[in-house]
Every structure is written in structure tokens, then in C-alpha cells.
PDB file of C-alpha atoms in Angstrom:
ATOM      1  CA  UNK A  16     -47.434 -19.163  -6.228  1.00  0.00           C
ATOM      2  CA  UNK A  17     -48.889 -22.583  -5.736  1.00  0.00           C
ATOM      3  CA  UNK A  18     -53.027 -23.282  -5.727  1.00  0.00           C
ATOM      4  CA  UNK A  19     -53.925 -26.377  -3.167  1.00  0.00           C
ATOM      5  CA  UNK A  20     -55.887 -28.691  -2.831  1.00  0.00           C
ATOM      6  CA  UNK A  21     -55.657 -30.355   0.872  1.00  0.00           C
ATOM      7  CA  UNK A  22     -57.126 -33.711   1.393  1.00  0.00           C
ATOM      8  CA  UNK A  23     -58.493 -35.546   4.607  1.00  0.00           C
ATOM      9  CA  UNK A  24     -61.393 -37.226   6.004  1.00  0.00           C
ATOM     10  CA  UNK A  25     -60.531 -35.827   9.421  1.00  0.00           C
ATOM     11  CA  UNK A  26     -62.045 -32.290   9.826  1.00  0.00           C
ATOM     12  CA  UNK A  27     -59.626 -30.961  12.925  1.00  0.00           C
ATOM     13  CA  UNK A  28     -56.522 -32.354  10.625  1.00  0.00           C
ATOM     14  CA  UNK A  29     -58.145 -31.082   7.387  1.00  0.00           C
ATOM     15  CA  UNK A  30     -58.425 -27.517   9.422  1.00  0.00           C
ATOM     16  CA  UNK A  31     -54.948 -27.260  10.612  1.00  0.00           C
ATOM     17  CA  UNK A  32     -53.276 -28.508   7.531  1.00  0.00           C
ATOM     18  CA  UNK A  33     -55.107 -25.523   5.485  1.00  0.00           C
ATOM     19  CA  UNK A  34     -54.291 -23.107   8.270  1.00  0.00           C
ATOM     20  CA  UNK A  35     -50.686 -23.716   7.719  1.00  0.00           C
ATOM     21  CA  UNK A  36     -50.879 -24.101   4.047  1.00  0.00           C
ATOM     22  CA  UNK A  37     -52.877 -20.545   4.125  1.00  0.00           C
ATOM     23  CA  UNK A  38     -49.819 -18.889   6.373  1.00  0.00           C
ATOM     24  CA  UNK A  39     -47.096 -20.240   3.478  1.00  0.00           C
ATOM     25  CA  UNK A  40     -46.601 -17.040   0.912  1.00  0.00           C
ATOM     26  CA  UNK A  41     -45.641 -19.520  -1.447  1.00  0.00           C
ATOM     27  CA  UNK A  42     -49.673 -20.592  -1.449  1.00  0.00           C
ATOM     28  CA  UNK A  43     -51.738 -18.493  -3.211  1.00  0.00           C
ATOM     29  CA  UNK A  44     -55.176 -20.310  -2.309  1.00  0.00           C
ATOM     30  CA  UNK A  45     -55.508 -23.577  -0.571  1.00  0.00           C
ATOM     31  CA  UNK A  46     -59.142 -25.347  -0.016  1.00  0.00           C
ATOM     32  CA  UNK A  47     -60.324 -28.367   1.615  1.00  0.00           C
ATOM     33  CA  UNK A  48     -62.147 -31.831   0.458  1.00  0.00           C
ATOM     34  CA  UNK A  49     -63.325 -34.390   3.113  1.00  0.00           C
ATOM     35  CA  UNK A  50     -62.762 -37.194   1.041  1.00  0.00           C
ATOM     36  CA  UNK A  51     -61.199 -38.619  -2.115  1.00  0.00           C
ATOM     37  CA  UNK A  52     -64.333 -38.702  -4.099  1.00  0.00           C
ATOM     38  CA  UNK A  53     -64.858 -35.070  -3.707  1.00  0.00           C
ATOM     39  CA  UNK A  54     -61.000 -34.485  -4.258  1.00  0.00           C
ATOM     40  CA  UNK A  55     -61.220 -36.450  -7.685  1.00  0.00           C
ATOM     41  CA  UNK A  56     -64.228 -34.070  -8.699  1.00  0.00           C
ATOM     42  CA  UNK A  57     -62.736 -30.949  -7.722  1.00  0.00           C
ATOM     43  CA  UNK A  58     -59.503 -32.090  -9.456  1.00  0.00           C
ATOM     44  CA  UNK A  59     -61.327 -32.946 -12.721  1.00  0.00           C
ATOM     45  CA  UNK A  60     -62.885 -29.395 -12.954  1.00  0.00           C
ATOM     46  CA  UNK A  61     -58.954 -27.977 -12.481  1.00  0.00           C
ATOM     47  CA  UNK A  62     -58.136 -30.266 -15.276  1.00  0.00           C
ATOM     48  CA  UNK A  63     -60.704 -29.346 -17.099  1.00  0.00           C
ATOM     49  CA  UNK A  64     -59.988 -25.499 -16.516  1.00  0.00           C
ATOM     50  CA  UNK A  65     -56.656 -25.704 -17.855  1.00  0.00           C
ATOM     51  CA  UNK A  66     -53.356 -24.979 -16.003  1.00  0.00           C
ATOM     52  CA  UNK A  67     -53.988 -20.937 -16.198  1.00  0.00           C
ATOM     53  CA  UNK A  68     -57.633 -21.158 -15.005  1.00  0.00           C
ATOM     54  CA  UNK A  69     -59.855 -19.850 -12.688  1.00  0.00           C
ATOM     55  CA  UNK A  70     -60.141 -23.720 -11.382  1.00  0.00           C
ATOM     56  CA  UNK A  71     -56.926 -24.694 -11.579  1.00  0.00           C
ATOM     57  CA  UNK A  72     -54.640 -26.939  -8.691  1.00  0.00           C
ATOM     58  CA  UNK A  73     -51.163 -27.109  -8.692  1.00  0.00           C
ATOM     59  CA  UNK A  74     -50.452 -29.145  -5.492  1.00  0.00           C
ATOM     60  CA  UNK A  75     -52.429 -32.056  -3.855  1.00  0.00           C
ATOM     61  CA  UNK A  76     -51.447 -32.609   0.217  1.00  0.00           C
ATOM     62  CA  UNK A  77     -53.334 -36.113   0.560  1.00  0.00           C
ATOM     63  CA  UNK A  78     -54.134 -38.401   3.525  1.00  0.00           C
ATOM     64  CA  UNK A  79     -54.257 -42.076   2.682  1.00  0.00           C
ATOM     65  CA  UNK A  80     -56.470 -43.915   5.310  1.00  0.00           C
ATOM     66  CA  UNK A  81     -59.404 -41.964   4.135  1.00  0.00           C
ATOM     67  CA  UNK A  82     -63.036 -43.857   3.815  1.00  0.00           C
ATOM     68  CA  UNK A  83     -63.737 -45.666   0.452  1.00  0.00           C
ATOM     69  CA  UNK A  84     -61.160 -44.497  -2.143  1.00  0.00           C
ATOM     70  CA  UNK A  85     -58.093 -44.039  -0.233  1.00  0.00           C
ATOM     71  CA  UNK A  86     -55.350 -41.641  -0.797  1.00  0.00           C
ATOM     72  CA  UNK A  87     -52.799 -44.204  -2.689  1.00  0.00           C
ATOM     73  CA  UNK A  88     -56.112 -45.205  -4.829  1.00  0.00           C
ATOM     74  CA  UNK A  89     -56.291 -41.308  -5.309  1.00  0.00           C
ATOM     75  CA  UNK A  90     -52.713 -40.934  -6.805  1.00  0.00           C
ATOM     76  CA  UNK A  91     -52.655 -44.109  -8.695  1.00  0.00           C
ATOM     77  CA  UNK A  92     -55.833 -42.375 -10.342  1.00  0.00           C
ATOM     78  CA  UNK A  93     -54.184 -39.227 -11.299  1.00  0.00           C
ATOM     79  CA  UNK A  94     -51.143 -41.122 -12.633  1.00  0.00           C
ATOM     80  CA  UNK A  95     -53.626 -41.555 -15.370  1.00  0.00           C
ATOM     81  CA  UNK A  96     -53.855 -37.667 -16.686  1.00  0.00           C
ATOM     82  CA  UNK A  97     -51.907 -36.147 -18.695  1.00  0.00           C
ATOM     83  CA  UNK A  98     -50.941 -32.618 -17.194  1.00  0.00           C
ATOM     84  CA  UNK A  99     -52.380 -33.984 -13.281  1.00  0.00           C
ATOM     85  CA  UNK A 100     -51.397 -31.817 -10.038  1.00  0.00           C
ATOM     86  CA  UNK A 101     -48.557 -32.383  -8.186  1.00  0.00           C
ATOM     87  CA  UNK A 102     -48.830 -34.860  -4.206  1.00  0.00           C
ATOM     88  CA  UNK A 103     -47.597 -34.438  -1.163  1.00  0.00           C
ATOM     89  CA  UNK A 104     -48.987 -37.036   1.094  1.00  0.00           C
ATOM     90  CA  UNK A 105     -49.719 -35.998   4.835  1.00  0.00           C
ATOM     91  CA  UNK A 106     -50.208 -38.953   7.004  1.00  0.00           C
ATOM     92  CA  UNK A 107     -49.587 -40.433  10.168  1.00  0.00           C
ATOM     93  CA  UNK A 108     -48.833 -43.692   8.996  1.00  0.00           C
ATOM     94  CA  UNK A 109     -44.628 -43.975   7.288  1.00  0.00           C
ATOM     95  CA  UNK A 110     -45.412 -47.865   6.041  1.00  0.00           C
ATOM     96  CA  UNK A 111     -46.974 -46.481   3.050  1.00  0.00           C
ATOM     97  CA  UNK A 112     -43.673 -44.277   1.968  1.00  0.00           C
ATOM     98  CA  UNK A 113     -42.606 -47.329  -0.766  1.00  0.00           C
ATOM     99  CA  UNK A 114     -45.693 -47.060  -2.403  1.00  0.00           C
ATOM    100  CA  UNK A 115     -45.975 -43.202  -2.337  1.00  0.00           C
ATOM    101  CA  UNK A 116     -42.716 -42.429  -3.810  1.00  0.00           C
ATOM    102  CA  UNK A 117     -43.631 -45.202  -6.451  1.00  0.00           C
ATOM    103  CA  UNK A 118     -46.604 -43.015  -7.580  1.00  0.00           C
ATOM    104  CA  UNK A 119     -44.206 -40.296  -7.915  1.00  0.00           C
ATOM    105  CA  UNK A 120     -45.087 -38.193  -4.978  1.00  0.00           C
ATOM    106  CA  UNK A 121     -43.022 -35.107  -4.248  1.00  0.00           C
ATOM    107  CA  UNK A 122     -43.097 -35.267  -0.301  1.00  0.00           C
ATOM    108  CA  UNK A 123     -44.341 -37.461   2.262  1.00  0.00           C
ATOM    109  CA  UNK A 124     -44.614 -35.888   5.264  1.00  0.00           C
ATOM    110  CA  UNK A 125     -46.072 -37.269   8.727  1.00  0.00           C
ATOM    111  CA  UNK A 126     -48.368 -36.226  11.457  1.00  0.00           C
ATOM    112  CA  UNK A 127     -48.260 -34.496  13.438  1.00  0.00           C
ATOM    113  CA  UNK A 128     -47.598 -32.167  10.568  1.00  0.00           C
ATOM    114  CA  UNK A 129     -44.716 -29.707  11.548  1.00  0.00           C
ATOM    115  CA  UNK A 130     -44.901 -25.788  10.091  1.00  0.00           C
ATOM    116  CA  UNK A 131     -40.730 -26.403   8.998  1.00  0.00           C
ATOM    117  CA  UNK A 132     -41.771 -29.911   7.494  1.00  0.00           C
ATOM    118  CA  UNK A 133     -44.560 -28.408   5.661  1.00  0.00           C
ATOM    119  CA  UNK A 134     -42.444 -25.352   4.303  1.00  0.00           C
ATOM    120  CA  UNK A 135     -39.907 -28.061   2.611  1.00  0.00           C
ATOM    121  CA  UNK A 136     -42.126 -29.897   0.768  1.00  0.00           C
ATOM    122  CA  UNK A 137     -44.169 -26.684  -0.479  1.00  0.00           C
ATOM    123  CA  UNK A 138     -40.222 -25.510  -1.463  1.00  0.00           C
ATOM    124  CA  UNK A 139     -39.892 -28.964  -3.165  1.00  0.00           C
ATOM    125  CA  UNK A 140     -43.776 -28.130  -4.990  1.00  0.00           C
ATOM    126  CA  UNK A 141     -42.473 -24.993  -5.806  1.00  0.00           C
ATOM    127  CA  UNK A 142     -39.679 -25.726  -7.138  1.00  0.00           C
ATOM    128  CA  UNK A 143     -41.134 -28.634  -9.545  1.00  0.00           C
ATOM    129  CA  UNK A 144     -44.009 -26.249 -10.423  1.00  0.00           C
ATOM    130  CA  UNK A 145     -41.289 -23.977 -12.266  1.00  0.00           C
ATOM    131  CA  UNK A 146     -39.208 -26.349 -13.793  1.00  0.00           C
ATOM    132  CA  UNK A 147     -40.206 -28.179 -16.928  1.00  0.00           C
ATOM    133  CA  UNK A 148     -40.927 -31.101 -17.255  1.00  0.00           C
ATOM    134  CA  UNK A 149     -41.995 -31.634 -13.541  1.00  0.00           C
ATOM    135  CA  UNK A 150     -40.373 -34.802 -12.475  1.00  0.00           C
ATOM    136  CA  UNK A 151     -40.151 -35.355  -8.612  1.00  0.00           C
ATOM    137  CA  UNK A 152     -37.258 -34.676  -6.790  1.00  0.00           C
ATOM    138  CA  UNK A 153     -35.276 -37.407  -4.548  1.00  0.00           C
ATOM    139  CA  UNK A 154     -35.448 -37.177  -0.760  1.00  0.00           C
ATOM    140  CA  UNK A 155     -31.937 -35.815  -0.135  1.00  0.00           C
ATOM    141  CA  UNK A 156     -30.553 -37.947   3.081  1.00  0.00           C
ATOM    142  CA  UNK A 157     -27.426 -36.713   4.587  1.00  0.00           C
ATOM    143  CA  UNK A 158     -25.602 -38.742   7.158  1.00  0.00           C
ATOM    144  CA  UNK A 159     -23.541 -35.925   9.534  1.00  0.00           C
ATOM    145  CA  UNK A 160     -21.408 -38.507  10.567  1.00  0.00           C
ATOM    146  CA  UNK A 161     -20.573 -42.593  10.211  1.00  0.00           C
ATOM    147  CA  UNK A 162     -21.738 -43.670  13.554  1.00  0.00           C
ATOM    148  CA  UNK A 163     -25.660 -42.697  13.005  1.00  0.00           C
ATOM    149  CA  UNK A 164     -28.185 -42.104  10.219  1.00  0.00           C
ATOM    150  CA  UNK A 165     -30.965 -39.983  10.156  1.00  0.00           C
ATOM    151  CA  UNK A 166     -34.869 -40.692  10.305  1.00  0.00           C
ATOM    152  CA  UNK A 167     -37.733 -39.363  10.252  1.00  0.00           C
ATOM    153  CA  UNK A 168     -40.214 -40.137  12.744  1.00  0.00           C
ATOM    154  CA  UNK A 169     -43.181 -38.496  13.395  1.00  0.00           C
ATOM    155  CA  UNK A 170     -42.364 -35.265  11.340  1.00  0.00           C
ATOM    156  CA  UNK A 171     -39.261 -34.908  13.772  1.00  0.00           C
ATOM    157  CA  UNK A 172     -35.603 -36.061  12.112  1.00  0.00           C
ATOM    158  CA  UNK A 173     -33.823 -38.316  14.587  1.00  0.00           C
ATOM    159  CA  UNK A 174     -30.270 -39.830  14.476  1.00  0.00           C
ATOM    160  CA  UNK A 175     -29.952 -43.420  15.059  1.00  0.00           C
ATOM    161  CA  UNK A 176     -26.869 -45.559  15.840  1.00  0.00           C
ATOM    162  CA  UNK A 177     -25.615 -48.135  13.319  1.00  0.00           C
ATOM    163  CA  UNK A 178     -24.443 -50.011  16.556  1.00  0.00           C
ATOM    164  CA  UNK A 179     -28.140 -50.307  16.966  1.00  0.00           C
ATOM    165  CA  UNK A 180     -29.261 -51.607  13.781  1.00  0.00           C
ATOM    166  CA  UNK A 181     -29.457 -55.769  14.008  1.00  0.00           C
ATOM    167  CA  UNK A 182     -30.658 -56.047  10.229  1.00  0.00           C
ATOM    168  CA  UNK A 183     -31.792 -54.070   7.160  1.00  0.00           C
ATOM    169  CA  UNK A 184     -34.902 -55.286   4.918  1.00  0.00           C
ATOM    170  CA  UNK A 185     -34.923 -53.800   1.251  1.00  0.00           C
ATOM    171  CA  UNK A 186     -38.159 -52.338   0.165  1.00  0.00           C
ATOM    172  CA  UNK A 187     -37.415 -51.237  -3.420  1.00  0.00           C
ATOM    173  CA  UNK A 188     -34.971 -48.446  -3.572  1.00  0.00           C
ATOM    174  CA  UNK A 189     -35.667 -47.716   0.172  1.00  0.00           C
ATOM    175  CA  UNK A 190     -34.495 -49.941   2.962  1.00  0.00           C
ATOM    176  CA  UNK A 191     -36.232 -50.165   6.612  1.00  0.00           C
ATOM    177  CA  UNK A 192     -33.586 -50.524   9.337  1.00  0.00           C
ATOM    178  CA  UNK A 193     -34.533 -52.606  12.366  1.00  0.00           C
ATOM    179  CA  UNK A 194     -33.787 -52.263  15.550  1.00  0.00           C
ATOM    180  CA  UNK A 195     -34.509 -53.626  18.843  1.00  0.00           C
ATOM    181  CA  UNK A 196     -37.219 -50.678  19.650  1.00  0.00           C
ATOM    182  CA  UNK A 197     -38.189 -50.840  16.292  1.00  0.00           C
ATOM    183  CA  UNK A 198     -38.001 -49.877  12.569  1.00  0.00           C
ATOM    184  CA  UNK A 199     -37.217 -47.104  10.416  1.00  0.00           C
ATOM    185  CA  UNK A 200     -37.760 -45.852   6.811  1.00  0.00           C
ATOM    186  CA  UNK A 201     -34.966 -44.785   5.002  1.00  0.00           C
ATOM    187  CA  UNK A 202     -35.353 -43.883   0.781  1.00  0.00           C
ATOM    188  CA  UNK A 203     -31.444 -45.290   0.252  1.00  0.00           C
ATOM    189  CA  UNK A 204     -30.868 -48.551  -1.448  1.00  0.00           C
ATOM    190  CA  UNK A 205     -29.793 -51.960   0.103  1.00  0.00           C
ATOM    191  CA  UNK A 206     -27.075 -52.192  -2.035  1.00  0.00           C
ATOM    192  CA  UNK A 207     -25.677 -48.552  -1.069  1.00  0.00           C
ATOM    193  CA  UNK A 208     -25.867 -49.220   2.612  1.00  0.00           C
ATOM    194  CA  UNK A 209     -24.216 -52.590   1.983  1.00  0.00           C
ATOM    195  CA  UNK A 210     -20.841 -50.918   0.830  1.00  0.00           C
ATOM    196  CA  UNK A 211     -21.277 -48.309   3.091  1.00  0.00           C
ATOM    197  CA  UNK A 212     -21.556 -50.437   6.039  1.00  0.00           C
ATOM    198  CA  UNK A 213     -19.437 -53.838   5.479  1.00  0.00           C
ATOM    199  CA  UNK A 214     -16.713 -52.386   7.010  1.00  0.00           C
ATOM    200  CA  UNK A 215     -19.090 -51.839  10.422  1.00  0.00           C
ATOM    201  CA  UNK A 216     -19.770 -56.155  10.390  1.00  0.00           C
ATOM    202  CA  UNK A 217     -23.116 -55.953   8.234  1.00  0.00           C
ATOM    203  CA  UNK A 218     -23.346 -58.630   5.584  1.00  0.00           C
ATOM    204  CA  UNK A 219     -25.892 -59.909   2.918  1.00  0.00           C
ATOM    205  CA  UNK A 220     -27.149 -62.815   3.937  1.00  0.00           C
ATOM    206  CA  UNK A 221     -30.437 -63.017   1.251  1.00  0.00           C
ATOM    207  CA  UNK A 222     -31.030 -60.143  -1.249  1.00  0.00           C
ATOM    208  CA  UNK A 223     -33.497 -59.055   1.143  1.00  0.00           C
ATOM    209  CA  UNK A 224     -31.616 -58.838   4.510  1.00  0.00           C
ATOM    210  CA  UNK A 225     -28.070 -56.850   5.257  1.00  0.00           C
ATOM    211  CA  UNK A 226     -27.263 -58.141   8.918  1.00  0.00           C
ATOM    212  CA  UNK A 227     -25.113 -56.740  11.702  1.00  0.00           C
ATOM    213  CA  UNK A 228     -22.608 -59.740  12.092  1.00  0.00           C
ATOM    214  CA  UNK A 229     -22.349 -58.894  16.118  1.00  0.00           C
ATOM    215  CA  UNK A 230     -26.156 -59.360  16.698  1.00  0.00           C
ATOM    216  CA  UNK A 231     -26.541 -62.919  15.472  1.00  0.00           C
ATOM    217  CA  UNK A 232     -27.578 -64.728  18.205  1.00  0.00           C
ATOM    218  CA  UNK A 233     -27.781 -68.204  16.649  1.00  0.00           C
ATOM    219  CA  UNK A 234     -26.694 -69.878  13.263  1.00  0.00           C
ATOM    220  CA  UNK A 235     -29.382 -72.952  12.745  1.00  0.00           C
ATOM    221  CA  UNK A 236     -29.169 -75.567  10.163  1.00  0.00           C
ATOM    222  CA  UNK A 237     -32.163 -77.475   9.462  1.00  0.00           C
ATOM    223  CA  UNK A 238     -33.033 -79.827   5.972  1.00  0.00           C
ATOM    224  CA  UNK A 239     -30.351 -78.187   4.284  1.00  0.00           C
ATOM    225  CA  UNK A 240     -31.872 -74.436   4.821  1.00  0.00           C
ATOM    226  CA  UNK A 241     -29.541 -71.814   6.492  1.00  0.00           C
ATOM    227  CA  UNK A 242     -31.083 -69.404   8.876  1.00  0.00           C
ATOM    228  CA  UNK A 243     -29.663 -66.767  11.809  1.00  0.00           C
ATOM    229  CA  UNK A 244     -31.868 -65.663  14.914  1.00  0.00           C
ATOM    230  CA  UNK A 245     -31.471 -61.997  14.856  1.00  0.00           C
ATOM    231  CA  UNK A 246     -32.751 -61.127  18.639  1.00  0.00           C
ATOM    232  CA  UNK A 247     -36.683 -62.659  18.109  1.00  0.00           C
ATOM    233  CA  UNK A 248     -36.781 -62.645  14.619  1.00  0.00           C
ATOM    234  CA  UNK A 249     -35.328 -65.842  11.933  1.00  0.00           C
ATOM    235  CA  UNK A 250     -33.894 -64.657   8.835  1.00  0.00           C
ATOM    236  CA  UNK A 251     -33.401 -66.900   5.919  1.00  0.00           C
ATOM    237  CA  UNK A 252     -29.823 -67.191   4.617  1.00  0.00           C
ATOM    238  CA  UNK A 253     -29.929 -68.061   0.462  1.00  0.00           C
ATOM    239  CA  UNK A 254     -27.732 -70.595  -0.229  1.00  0.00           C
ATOM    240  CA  UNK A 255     -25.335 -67.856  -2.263  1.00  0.00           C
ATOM    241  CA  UNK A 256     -24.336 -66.566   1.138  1.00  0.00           C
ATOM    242  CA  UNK A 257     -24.300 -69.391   3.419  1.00  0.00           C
ATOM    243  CA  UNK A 258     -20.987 -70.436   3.216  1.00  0.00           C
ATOM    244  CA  UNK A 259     -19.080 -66.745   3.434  1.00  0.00           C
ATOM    245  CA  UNK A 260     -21.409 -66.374   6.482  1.00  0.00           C
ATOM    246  CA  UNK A 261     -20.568 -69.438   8.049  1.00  0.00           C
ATOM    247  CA  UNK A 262     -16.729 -68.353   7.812  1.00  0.00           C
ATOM    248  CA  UNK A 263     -17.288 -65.217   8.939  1.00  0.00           C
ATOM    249  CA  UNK A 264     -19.028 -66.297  12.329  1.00  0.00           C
ATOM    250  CA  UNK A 265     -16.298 -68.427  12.755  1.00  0.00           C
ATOM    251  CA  UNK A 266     -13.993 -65.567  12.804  1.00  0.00           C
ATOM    252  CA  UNK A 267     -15.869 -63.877  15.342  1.00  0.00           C
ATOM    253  CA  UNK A 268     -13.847 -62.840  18.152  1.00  0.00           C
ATOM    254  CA  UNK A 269     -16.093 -64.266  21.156  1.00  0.00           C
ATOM    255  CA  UNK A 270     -17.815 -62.114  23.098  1.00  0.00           C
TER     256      UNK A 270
END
């Protein structure tokens, strides 16, 4: 049985969140704080109370764009205890995923918050809760089949086609996948999807970029620098790649 503490500055959000938190069984109290200043001092009377006390919190489900202290400013804070309360972030915003998972977040789940969404990451709480020592687990991401990957997007999983992908930015140990109607989150290394995919046409141009050989519109040469236009957007090739790219656009059947 988990104790939570839900976070956001947002009283109709703050409301629904501890509805659904209250209608888990796996919750044995949940309460609310409109902000991350009250959050901290609620937290430090949990900490103070001991992990079996009347005070204590086991979970955290925390908005970021909050008023003053943030969420993020919020974790990095508890990073700082010794024995702190497990976070799940809940926000509508997926930018901030990198940086959550860096502060060793359990979940990061978007708004609007679905009742299934919720119920996996209190499983994931749960689960850490129990198991000694409590280190966060990894987003499991499952492709059902080579032609798509999933996302999430909005709290709802979607499939998107590789076909569709022009290039792939690496953010860490995540990588966001671009497309033409737009971008997409995904906690699986640049280097993974580079194997995975080099047989699909994508190749490293920079140690930033994996591109989709078939969407380069333009190869452009200027003062020595190597660049590709990748439908609006100019991507830097490092010099380390230039050349293999250049011979593999020439092998390009035309189109």
C-alpha cells in the first residue's frame, strides 16, 4: 500500500489526479499540495516522521510548470535526502522527459492523465516500494513489428511508421524522432536505433543526427562544411561522415 502525495498548481487537475489515485487499492491515502513549496514542507515532515510514520509519503505524482519552484526544481531537491519518496511526474508537457528520467523518476506520464496510464506507474511505485534498494525501473518499449515504433502522446500509445521518420536527434539515452507532422520521445538510445535501422537507409551523419537516406532533399557544400536539407530543416554533417554519405547518395537509385 502506497501513501501519496499529488502535486499541482491547477486545482481541477490536482482534483482529478487524487480522485483516481483515491480509486487505486494499491493507494492507501493520497492528499493534495497546490504548489511545490507546500509539497517540500509536507515532504520534510514525512521525512522527518520516518518511513513507518504517521506522516510518512511513499510516492510523489508532480507537475512541473508549477509557479515559483517548479516540479524538476522539486526533484532535483529531493535528490538531496537520503531515504526521499519516490516521483512520478504528471504533466502535459513530454519535452521535459530527458530531464525527468535524469532525476531518477519512476514514471512520466502525460495529460490528460488516463486511469490505465495511472495504474502502470502506481504498479511501477509499487513495485520499487518493495524491493530494496529502490532504484527506478526502465521504460520497457516494445516494437510489435519492424515497420513502426511506438509513442506516447498525450497519455495514448501510438504506432508510427519508420517510413515516416526523416531524422532522429539524440537526447541522452533517449532519442526524439522527427517527422514531417512532428516529433516524438522515445527513452531508446541513438546508437540502438542506428543498428536497428541501417538496414531501412538511416545513417549517422553527426553524433547527434541518424537520417533517413530517402528524405534528403539536398546535399550543400559551403567553406568546406557538409550539410543535408532534411524537408525545412539543415543538418550539419561532421566531417567523420561526410565522405560515406556522399557515396551513399550517389548510390541512390533516383527517384
Amino acid at each position: 500500500m502506497l501513501r501519496a502525495l499529488a502535486v499541482d498548481d491547477e486545482r481541477p487537475s490536482l482534483e482529478e489526479l487524487l480522485y483516481l489515485l483515491h480509486a487505486d487499492p494499491r493507494i492507501s491515502s493520497a492528499e493534495g499540495a497546490g504548489d511545490a513549496t507546500e509539497a517540500l514542507r509536507r515532504i520534510n515532515r514525512a521525512l522527518q516522521s520516518g518511513p513507518g510514520g504517521p506522516e510518512a509519503i511513499d510516492v510523489v505524482f508532480l507537475d512541473i510548470h508549477m509557479p515559483g519552484l517548479d516540479g524538476l526544481d522539486l526533484a532535483r531537491l529531493l535528490t538531496g535526502f537520503a531515504k526521499p519518496p519516490l516521483v512520478v511526474f504528471v504533466t502535459a508537457h513530454e519535452d521535459f522527459a530527458v530531464q525527468a528520467f535524469d532525476l531518477k523518476a519512476v514514471d512520466y506520464v502525460l495529460k490528460p492523465v488516463r486511469k490505465e496510464r495511472l495504474a502502470e506507474a502506481i504498479r511501477r511505485a509499487a513495485e520499487l516500494r518493495t524491493s530494496a534498494p529502490p532504484v527506478p525501473a526502465p521504460i520497457p518499449v516494445h516494437e510489435p513489428d519492424p515497420d513502426h515504433i511506438p509513442v506516447e502522446l498525450g497519455g495514448v500509445t501510438r504506432f508510427v511508421a519508420v517510413d515516416d521518420i526523416t531524422h532522429v536527434e539524440a537526447q541522452g539515452d533517449y532519442a526524439r524522432l522527427h517527422t514531417d507532422r512532428g516529433s516524438h520521445l522515445v527513452r531508446i538510445p541513438l546508437s540502438t536505433l542506428e543498428e536497428r535501422w541501417r538496414a531501412r537507409g538511416f545513417v549517422r551523419i553527426h553524433r547527434r543526427h541518424l537520417v533517413a537516406l530517402h528524405h534528403i532533399g539536398e546535399l550543400r557544400l559551403d567553406a568546406g562544411t557538409v550539410s543535408v536539407l532534411v524537408g525545412a530543416e539543415e543538418l550539419q554533417v561532421s566531417r567523420r561522415h561526410a565522405r560515406e554519405l556522399r557515396d551513399l547518395l550517389m548510390r541512390r537509385p533516383a527517384s
